[in-house]
PDB file of C-alpha atoms in Angstrom:
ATOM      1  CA  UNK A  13      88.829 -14.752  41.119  1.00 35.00           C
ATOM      2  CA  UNK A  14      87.152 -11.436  40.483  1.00 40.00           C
ATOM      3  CA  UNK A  15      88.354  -8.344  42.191  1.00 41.00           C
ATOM      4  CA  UNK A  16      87.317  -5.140  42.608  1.00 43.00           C
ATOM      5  CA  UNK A  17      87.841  -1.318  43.704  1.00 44.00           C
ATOM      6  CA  UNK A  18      85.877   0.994  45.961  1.00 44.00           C
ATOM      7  CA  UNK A  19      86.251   3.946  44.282  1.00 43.00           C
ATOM      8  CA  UNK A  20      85.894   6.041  47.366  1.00 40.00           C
ATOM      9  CA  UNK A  21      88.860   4.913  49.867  1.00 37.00           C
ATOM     10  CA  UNK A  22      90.589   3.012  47.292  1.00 40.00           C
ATOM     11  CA  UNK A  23      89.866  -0.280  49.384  1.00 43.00           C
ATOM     12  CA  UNK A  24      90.641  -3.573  47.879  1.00 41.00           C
ATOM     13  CA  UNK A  25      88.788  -6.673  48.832  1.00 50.00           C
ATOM     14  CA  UNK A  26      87.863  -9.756  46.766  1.00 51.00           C
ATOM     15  CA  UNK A  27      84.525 -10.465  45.398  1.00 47.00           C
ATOM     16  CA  UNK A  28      84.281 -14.203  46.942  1.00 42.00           C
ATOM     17  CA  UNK A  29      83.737 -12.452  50.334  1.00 55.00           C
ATOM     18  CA  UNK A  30      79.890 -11.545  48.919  1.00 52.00           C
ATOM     19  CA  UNK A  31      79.843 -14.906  47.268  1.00 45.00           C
ATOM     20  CA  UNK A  32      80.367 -16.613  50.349  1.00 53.00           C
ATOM     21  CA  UNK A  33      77.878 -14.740  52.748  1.00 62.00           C
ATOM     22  CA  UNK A  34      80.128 -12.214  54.754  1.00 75.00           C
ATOM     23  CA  UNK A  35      78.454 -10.164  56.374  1.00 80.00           C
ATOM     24  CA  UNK A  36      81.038  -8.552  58.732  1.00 79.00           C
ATOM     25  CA  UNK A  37      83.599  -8.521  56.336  1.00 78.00           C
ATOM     26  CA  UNK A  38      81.099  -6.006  53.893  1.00 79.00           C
ATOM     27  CA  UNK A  39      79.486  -4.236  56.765  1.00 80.00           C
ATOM     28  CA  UNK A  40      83.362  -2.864  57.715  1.00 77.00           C
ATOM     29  CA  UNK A  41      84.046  -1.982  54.038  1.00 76.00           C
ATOM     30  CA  UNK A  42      80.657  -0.428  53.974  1.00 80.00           C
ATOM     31  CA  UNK A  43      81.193   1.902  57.508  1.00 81.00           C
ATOM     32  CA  UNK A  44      83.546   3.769  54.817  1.00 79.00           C
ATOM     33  CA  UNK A  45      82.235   3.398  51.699  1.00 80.00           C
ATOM     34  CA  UNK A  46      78.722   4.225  49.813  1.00 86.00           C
ATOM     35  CA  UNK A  47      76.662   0.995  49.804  1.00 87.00           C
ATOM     36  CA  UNK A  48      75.305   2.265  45.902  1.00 89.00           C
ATOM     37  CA  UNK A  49      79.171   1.843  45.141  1.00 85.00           C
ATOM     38  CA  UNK A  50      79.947   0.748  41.414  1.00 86.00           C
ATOM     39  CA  UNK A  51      82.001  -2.262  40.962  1.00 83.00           C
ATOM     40  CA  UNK A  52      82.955  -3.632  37.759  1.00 84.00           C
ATOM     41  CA  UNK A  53      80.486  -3.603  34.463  1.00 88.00           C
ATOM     42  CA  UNK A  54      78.975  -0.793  36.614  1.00 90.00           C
ATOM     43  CA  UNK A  55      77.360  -3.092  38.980  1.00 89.00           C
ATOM     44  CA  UNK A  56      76.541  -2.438  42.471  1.00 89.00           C
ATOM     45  CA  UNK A  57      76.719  -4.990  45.191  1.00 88.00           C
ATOM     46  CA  UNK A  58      72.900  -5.678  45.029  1.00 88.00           C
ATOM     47  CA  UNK A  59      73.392  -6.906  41.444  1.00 88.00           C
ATOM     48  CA  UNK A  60      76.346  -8.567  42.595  1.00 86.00           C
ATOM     49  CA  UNK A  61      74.217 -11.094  45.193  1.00 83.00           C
ATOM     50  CA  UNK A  62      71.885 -11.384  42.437  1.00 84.00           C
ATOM     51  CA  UNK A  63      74.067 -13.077  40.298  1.00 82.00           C
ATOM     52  CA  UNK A  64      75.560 -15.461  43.054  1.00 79.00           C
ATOM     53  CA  UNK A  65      71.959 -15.712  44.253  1.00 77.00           C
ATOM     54  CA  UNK A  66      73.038 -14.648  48.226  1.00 79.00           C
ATOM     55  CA  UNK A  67      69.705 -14.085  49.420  1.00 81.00           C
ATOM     56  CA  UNK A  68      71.075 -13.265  53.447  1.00 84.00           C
ATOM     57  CA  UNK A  69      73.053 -10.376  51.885  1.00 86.00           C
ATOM     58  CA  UNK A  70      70.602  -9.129  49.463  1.00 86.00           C
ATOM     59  CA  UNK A  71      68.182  -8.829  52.503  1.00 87.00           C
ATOM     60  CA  UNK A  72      71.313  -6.867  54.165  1.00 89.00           C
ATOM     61  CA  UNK A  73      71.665  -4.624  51.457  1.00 89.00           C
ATOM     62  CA  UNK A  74      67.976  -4.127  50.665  1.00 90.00           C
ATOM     63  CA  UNK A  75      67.626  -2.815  54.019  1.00 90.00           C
ATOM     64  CA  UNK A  76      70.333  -0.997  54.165  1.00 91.00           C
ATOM     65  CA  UNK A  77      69.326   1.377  51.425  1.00 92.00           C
ATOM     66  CA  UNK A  78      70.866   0.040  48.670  1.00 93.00           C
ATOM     67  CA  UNK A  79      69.476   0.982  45.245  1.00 95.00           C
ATOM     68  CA  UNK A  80      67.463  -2.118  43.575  1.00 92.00           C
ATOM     69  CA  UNK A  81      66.706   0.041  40.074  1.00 95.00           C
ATOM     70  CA  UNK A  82      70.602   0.726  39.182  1.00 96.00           C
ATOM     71  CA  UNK A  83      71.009  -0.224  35.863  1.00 96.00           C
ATOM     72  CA  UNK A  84      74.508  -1.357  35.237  1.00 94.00           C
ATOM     73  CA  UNK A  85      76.444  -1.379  31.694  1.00 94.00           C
ATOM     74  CA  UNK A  86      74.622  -4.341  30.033  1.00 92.00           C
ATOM     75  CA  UNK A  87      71.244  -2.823  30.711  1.00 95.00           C
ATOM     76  CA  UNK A  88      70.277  -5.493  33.819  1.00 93.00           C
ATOM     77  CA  UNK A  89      68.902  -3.785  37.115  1.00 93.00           C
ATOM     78  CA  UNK A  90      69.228  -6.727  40.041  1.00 89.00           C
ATOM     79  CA  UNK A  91      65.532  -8.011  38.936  1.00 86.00           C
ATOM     80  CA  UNK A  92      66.890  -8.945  35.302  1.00 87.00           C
ATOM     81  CA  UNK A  93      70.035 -10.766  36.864  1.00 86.00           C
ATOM     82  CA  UNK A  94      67.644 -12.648  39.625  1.00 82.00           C
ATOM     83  CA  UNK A  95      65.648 -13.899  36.858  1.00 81.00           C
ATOM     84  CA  UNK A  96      68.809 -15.144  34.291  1.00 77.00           C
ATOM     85  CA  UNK A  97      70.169 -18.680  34.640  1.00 72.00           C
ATOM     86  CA  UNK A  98      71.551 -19.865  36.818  1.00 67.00           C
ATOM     87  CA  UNK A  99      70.230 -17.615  39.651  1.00 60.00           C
ATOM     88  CA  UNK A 100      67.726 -19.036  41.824  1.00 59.00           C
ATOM     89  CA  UNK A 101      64.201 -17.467  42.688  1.00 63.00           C
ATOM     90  CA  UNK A 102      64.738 -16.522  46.826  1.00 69.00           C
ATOM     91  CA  UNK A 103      65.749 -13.446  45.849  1.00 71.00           C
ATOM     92  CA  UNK A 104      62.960 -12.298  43.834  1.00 73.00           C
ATOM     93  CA  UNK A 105      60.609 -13.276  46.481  1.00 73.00           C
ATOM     94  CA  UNK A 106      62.340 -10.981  49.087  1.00 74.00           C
ATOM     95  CA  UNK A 107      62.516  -8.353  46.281  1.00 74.00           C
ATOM     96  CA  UNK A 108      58.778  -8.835  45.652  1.00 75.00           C
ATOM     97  CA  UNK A 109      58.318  -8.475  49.385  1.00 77.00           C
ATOM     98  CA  UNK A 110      60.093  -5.248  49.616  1.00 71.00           C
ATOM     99  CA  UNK A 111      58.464  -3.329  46.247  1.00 67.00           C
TER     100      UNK A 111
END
């Protein structure tokens, strides 16, 4: 298991509460902390859902403000991750929706 820091508040939570579609869980964390917060690799939690292909929280966090062109340290934005293996394509229609 993956964890991670918010920088901000120093709150600790585990990345398997994005993998497995927690809403409440990340809209407390985010009543504190920046929703464009960097996680590790530099990724923020848009890219995150793009990986693990959670298209009810990327709709969460599109609408919520959060930054879709952040380019984390490899170079990917959350439209290169959508499109990599083994990611699935729901969230590149509701990104295609929202540009």
């Amino acid at each position: 298991m993956i964890s991670l820091t918010l920088i901000s508040d120093r709150v600790r939570d585990k990345l398997s509460d994005l993998a497995l579609w927690n809403i409440k869980r990340t809209k407390k964390l985010l009543k504190k902390n920046d929703i464009n917060s960097k996680f590790l690799n530099n990724n923020n939690l848009l890219q995150i859902c793009s990986y693990n292909d959670d298209v009810e929280m990327f709709c969460f966090l599109l609408n919520r403000g959060c930054d879709f062109k952040h380019i984390n340290d490899n170079g990917d934005t959350c439209l290169h991750i959508i499109v990599l293996p083994p990611t699935g394509i729901y969230c590149l229609d509701i990104l295609a929706e929202i540009i």
